[in-house]
PDB file of C-alpha atoms in Angstrom:
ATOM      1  CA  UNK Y   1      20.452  30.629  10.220  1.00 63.00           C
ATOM      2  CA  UNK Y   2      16.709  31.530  10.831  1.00 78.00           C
ATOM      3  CA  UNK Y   3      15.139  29.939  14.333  1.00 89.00           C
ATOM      4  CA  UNK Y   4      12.081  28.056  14.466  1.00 92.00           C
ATOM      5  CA  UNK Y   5      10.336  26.503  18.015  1.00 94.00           C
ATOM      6  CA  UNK Y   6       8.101  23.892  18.632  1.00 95.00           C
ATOM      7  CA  UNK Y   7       6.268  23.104  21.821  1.00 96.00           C
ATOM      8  CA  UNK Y   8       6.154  21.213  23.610  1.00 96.00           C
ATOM      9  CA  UNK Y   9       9.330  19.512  22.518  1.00 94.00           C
ATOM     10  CA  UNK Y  10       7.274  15.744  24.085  1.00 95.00           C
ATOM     11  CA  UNK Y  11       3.806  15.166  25.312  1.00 96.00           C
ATOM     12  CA  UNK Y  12       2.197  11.958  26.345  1.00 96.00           C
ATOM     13  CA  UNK Y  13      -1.907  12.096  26.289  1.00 95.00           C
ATOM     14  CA  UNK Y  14      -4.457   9.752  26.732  1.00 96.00           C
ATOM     15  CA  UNK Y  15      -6.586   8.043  23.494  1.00 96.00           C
ATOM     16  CA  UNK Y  16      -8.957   9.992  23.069  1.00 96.00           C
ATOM     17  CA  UNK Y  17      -7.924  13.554  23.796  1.00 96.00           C
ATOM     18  CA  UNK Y  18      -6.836  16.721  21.441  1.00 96.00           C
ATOM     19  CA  UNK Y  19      -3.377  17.858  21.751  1.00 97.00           C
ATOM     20  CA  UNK Y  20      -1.586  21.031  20.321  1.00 97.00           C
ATOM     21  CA  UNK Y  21       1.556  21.612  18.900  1.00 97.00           C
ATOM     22  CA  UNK Y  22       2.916  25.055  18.479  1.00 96.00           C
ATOM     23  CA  UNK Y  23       5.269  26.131  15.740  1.00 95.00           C
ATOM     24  CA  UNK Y  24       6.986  29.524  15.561  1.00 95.00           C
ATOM     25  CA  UNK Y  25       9.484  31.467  13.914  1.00 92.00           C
ATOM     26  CA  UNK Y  26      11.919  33.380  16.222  1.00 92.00           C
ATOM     27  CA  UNK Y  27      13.549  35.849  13.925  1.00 89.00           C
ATOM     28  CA  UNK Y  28      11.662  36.066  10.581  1.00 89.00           C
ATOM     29  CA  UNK Y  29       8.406  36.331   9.207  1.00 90.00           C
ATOM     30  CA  UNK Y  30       7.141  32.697   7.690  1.00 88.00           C
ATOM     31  CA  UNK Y  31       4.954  32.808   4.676  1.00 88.00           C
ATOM     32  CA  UNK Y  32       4.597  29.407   4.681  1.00 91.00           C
ATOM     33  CA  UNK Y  33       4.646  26.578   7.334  1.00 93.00           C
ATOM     34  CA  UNK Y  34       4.999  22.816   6.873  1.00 94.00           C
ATOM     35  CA  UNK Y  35       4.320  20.130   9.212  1.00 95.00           C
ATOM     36  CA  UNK Y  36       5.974  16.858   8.383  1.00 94.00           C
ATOM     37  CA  UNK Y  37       5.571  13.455  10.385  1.00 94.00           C
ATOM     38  CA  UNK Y  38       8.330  11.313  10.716  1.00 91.00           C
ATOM     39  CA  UNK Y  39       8.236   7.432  11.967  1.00 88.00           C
ATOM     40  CA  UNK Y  40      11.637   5.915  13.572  1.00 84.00           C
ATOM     41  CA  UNK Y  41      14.241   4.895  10.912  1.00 80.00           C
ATOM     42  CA  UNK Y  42      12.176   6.841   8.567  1.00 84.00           C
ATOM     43  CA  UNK Y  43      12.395  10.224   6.767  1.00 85.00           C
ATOM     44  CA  UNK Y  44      10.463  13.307   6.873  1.00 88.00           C
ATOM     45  CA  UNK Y  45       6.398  12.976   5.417  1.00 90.00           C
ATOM     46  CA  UNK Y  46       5.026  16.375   4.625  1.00 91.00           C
ATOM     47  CA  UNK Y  47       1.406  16.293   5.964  1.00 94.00           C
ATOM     48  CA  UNK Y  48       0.237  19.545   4.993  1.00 94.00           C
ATOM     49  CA  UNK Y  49       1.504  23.348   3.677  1.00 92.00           C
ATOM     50  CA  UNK Y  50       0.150  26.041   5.104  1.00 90.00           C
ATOM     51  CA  UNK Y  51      -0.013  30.096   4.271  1.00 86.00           C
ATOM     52  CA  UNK Y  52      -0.262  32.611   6.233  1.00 82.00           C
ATOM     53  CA  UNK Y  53      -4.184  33.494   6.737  1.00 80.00           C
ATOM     54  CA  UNK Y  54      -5.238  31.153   4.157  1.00 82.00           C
ATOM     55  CA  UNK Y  55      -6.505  27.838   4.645  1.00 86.00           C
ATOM     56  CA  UNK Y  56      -3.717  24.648   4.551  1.00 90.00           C
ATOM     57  CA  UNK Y  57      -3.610  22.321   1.875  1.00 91.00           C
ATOM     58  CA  UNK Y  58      -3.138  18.755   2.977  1.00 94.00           C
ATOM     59  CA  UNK Y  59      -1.195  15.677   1.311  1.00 92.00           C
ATOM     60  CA  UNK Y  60      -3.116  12.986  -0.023  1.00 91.00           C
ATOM     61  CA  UNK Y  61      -3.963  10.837   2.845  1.00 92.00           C
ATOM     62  CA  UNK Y  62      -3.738  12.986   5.495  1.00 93.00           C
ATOM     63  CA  UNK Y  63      -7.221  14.054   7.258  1.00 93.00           C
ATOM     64  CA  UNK Y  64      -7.556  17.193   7.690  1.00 91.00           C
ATOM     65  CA  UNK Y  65     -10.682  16.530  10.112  1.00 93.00           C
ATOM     66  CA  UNK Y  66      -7.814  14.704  12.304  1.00 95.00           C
ATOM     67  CA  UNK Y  67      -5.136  17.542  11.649  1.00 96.00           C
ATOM     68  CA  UNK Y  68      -6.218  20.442  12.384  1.00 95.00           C
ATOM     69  CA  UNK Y  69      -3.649  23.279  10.433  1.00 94.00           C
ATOM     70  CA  UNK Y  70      -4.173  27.000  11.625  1.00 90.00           C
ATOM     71  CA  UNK Y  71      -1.704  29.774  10.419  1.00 88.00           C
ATOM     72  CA  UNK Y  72      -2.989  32.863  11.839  1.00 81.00           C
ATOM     73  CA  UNK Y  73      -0.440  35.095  12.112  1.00 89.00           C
ATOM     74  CA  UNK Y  74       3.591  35.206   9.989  1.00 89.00           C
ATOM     75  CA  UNK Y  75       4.510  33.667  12.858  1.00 92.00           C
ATOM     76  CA  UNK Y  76       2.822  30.792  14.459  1.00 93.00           C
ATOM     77  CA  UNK Y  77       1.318  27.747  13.068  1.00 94.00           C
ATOM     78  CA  UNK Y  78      -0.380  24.775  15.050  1.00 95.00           C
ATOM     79  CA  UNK Y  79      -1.027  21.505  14.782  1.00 96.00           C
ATOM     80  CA  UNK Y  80      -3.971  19.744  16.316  1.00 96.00           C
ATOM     81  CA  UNK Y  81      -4.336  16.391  16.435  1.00 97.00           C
ATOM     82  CA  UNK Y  82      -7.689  15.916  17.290  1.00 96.00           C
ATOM     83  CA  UNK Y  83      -8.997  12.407  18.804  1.00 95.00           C
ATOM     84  CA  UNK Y  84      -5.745  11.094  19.132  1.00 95.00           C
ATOM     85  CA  UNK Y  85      -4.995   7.481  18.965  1.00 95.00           C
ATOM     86  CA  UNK Y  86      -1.850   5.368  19.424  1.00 95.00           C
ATOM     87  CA  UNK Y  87      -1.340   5.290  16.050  1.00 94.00           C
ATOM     88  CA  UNK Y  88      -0.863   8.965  16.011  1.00 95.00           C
ATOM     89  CA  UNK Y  89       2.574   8.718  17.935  1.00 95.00           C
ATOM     90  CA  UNK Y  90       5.282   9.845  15.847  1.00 94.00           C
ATOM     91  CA  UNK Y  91       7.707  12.643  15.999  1.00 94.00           C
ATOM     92  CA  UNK Y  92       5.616  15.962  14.164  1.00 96.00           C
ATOM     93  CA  UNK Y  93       8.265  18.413  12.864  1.00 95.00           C
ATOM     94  CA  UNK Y  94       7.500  22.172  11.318  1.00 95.00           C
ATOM     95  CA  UNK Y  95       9.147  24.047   8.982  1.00 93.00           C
ATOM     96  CA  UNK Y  96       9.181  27.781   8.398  1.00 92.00           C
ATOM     97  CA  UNK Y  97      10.217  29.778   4.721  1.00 90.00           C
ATOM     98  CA  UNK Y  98      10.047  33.271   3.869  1.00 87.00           C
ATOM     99  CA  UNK Y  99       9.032  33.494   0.350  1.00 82.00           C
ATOM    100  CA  UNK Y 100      11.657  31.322  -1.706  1.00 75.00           C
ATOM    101  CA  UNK Y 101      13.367  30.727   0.790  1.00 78.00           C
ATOM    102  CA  UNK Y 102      15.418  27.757   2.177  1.00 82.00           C
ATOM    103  CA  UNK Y 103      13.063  26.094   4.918  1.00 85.00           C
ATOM    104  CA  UNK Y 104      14.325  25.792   8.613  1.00 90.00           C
ATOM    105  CA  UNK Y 105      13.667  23.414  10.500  1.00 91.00           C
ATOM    106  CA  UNK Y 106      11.750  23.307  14.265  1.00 93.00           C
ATOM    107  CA  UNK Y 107      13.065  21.026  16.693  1.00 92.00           C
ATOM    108  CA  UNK Y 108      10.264  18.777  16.314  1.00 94.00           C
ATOM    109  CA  UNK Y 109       7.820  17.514  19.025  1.00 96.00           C
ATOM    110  CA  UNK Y 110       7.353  13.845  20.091  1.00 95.00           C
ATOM    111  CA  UNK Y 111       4.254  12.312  20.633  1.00 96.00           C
ATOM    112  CA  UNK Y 112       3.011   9.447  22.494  1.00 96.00           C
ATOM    113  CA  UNK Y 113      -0.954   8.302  22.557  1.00 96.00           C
ATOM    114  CA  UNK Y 114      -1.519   6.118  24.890  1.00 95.00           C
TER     115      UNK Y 114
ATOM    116  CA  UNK E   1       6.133  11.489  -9.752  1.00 84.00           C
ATOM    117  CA  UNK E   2       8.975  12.987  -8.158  1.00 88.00           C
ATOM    118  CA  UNK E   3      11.662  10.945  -6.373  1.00 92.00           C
ATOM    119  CA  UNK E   4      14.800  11.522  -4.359  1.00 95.00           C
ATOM    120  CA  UNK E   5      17.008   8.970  -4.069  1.00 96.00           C
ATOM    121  CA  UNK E   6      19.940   8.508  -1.622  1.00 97.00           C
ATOM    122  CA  UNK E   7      22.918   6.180  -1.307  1.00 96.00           C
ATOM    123  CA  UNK E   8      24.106   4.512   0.976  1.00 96.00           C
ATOM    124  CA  UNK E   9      21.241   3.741   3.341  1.00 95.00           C
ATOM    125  CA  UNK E  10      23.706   3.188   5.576  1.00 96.00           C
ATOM    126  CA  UNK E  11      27.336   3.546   6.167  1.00 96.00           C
ATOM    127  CA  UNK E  12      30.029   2.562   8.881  1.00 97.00           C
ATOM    128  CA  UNK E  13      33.512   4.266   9.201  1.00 97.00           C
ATOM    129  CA  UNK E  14      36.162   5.109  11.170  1.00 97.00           C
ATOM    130  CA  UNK E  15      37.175   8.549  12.365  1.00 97.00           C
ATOM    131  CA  UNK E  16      39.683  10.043   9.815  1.00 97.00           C
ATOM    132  CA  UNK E  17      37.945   8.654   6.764  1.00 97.00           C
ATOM    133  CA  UNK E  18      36.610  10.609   4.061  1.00 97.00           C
ATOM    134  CA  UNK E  19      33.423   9.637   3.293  1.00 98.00           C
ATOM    135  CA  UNK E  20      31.004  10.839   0.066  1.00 98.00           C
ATOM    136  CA  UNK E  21      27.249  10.943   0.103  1.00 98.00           C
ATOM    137  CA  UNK E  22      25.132  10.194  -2.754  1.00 98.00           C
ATOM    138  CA  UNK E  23      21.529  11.704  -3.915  1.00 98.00           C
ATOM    139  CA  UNK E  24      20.006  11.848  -7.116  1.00 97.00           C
ATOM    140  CA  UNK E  25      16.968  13.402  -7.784  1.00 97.00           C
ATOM    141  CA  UNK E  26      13.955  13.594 -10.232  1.00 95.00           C
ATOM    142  CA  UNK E  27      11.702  17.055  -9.777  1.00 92.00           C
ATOM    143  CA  UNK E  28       9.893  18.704 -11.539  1.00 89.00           C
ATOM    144  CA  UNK E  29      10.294  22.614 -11.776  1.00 89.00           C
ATOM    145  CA  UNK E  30      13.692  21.946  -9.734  1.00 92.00           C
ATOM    146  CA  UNK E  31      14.664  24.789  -8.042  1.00 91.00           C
ATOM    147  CA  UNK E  32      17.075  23.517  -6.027  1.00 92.00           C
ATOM    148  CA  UNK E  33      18.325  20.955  -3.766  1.00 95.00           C
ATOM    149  CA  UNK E  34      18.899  21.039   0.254  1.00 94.00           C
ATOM    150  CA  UNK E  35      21.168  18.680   2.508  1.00 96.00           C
ATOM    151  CA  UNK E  36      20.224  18.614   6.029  1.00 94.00           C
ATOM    152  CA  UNK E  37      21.822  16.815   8.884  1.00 95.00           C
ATOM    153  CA  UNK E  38      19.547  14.966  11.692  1.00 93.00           C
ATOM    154  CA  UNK E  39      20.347  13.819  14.729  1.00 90.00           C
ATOM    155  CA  UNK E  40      18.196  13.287  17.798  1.00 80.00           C
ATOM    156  CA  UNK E  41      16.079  15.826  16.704  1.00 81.00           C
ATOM    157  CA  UNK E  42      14.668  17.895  13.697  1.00 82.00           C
ATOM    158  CA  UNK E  43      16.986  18.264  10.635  1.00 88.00           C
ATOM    159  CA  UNK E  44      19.485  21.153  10.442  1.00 89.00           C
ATOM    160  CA  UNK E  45      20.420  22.987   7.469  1.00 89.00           C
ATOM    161  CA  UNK E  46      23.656  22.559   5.271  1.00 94.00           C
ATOM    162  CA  UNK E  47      23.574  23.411   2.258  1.00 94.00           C
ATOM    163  CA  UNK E  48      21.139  24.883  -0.825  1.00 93.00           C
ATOM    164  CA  UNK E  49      22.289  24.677  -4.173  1.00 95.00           C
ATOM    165  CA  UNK E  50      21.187  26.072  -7.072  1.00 92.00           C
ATOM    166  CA  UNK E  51      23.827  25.962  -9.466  1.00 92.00           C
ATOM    167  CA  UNK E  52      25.667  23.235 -11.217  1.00 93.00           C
ATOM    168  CA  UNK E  53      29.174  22.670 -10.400  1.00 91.00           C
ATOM    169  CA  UNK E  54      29.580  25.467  -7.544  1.00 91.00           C
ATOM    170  CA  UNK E  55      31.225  23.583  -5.103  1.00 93.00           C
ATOM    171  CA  UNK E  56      30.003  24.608  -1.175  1.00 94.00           C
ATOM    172  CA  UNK E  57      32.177  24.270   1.507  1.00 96.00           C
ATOM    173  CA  UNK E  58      31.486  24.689   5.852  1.00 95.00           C
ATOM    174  CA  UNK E  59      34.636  23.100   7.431  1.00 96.00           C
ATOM    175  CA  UNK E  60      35.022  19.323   6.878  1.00 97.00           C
ATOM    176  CA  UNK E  61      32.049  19.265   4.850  1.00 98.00           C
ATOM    177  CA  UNK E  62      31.300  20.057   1.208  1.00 97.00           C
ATOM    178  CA  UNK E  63      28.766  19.532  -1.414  1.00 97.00           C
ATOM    179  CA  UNK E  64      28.180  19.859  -5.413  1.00 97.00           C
ATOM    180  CA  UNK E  65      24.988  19.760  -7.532  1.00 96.00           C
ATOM    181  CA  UNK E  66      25.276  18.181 -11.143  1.00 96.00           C
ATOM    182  CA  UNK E  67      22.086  19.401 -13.359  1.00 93.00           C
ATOM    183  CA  UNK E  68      22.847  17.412 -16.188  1.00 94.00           C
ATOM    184  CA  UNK E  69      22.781  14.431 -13.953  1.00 94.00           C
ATOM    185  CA  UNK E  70      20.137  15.022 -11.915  1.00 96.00           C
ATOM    186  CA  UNK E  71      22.784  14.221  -8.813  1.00 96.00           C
ATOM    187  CA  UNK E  72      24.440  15.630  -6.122  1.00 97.00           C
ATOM    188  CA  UNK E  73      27.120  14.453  -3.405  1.00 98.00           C
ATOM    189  CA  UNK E  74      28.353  15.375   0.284  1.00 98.00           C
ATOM    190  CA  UNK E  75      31.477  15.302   1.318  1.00 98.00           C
ATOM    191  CA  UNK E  76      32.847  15.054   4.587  1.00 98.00           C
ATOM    192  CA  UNK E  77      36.863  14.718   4.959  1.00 97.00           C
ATOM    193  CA  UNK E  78      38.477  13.733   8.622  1.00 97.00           C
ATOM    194  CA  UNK E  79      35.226  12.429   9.970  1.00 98.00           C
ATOM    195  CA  UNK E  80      34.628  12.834  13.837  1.00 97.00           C
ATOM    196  CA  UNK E  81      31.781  10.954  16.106  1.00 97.00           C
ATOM    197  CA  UNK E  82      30.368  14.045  16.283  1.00 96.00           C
ATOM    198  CA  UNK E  83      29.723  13.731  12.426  1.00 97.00           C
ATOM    199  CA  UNK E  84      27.374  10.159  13.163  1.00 97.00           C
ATOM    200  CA  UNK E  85      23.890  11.188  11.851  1.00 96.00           C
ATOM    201  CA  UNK E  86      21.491  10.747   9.422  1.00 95.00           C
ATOM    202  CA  UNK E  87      21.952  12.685   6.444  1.00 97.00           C
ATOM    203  CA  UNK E  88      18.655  13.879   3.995  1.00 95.00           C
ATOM    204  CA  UNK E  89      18.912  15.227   1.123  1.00 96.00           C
ATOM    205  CA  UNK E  90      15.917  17.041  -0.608  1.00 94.00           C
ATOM    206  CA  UNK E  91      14.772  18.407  -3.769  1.00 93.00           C
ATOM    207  CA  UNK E  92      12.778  21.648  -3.604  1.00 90.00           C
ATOM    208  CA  UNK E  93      10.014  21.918  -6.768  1.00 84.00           C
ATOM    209  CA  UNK E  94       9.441  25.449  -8.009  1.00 79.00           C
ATOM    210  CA  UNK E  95       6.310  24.288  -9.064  1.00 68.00           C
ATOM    211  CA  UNK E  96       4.834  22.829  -5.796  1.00 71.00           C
ATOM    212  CA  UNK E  97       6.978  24.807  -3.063  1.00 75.00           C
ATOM    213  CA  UNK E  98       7.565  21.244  -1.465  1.00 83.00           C
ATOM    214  CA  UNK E  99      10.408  19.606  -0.250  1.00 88.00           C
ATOM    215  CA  UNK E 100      10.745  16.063  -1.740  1.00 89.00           C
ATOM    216  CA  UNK E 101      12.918  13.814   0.975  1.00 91.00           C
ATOM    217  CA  UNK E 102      15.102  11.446   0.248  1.00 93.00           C
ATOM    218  CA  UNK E 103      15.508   8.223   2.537  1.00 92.00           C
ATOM    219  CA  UNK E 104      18.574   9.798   4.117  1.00 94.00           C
ATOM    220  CA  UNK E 105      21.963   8.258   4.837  1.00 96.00           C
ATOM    221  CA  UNK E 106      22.783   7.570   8.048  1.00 96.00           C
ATOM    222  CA  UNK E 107      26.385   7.590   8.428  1.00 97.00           C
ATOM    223  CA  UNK E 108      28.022   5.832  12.014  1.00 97.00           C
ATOM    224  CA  UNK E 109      31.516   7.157  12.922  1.00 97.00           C
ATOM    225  CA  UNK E 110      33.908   4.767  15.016  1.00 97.00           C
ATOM    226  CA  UNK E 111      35.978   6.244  17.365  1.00 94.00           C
TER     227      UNK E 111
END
């Protein structure tokens, strides 16, 4: 199957401070990225989808002032969370596709705001 | 609205049991539906299908989609610890290009 990296894999930041979270397909180009947030015992949230050079389009509920989606290249996407708070720790997971395509999974990145 | 549903939430077994996942599914524009297996980490891929009654198989496990139901199942024959996870299921929508989660399984094998 296809390979997709996230990094860091964990991070710990202060309240208060921006951190960014790196997703990128190894061996194929992705069209489209998702980032999905997922809380313990819970399943995957999509936050937002996001095209290649175009701008990402968010779920309802999720600020995209606080989530900052870039997908610059077929490659990479990142995450921002700007401002983060404690309520921000979770575990953030990407997803690559090509086209149609099934969607493969990063190995997700866990955050903690303290 | 489009839903996913899975069943069991939760299941307990002992190694050498068969055991059968459930997931039923209501999307719009279906295109097809996904089961992924998480552990500590991010989900990885098992199975896409697409067509009704096409049975896939990878080792031990095996899966079928039923379009008239709206419902498909995992199988897993001679579970192993190894095999303890949680188990999603998803429904991908033509329409949106979203995957629509279910509340996954999360299956416990006893030595």
């Amino acid at each position: 199957g296809a390979v997709v990296s996230q990094h860091p894999s964990r991070v710990i930041c202060k309240s208060g401070t921006s951190v960014k979270i790196e997703c990128r397909s190894l061996d194929f180009q992705a069209t489209t990225m998702f980032w999905y947030r997922q809380f313990p015992k819970q399943s995957l949230m999509l936050m937002a989808t996001s095209n290649e050079g175009s701008k990402a389009t968010y779920e309802q509920g999720v600020e995209k002032d606080k989530f900052l989606i870039n997908h610059a290249s077929l490659t990479l996407s990142t995450l921002t969370v700007t401002s983060a708070h404690p309520e921000d720790s979770s575990f953030y997971i990407c997803s690559a596709r090509f086209l149609e395509e099934t969607q493969y999974f990063g190995p997700g990145t866990r955050l903690l705001v303290l | 609205e489009d839903k996913v549903v899975q069943s069991p939430l939760s299941l307990v077994v002992h190694e050498g049991d068969t055991v059968t996942l459930n997931c039923s599914y209501e999307v719009t524009n279906f295109r097809s539906l996904l089961w992924y297996k998480q552990e500590k980490k991010a989900p990885t891929f098992l199975f896409m299908l697409t067509s009704s009654g096409i049975e896939k198989k990878s080792g031990r496990l095996s899966s079928i989609l039923d379009k008239k139901e709206l419902f498909s199942i995992l199988n897993i024959t001679a579970t192993q610890t190894g095999d303890s996870a949680v188990y999603l299921c998803a429904g991908d929508s033509s329409n949106t290009g979203k995957l629509i989660f279910g509340q996954g399984t999360t299956l416990q094998v006893k030595p």
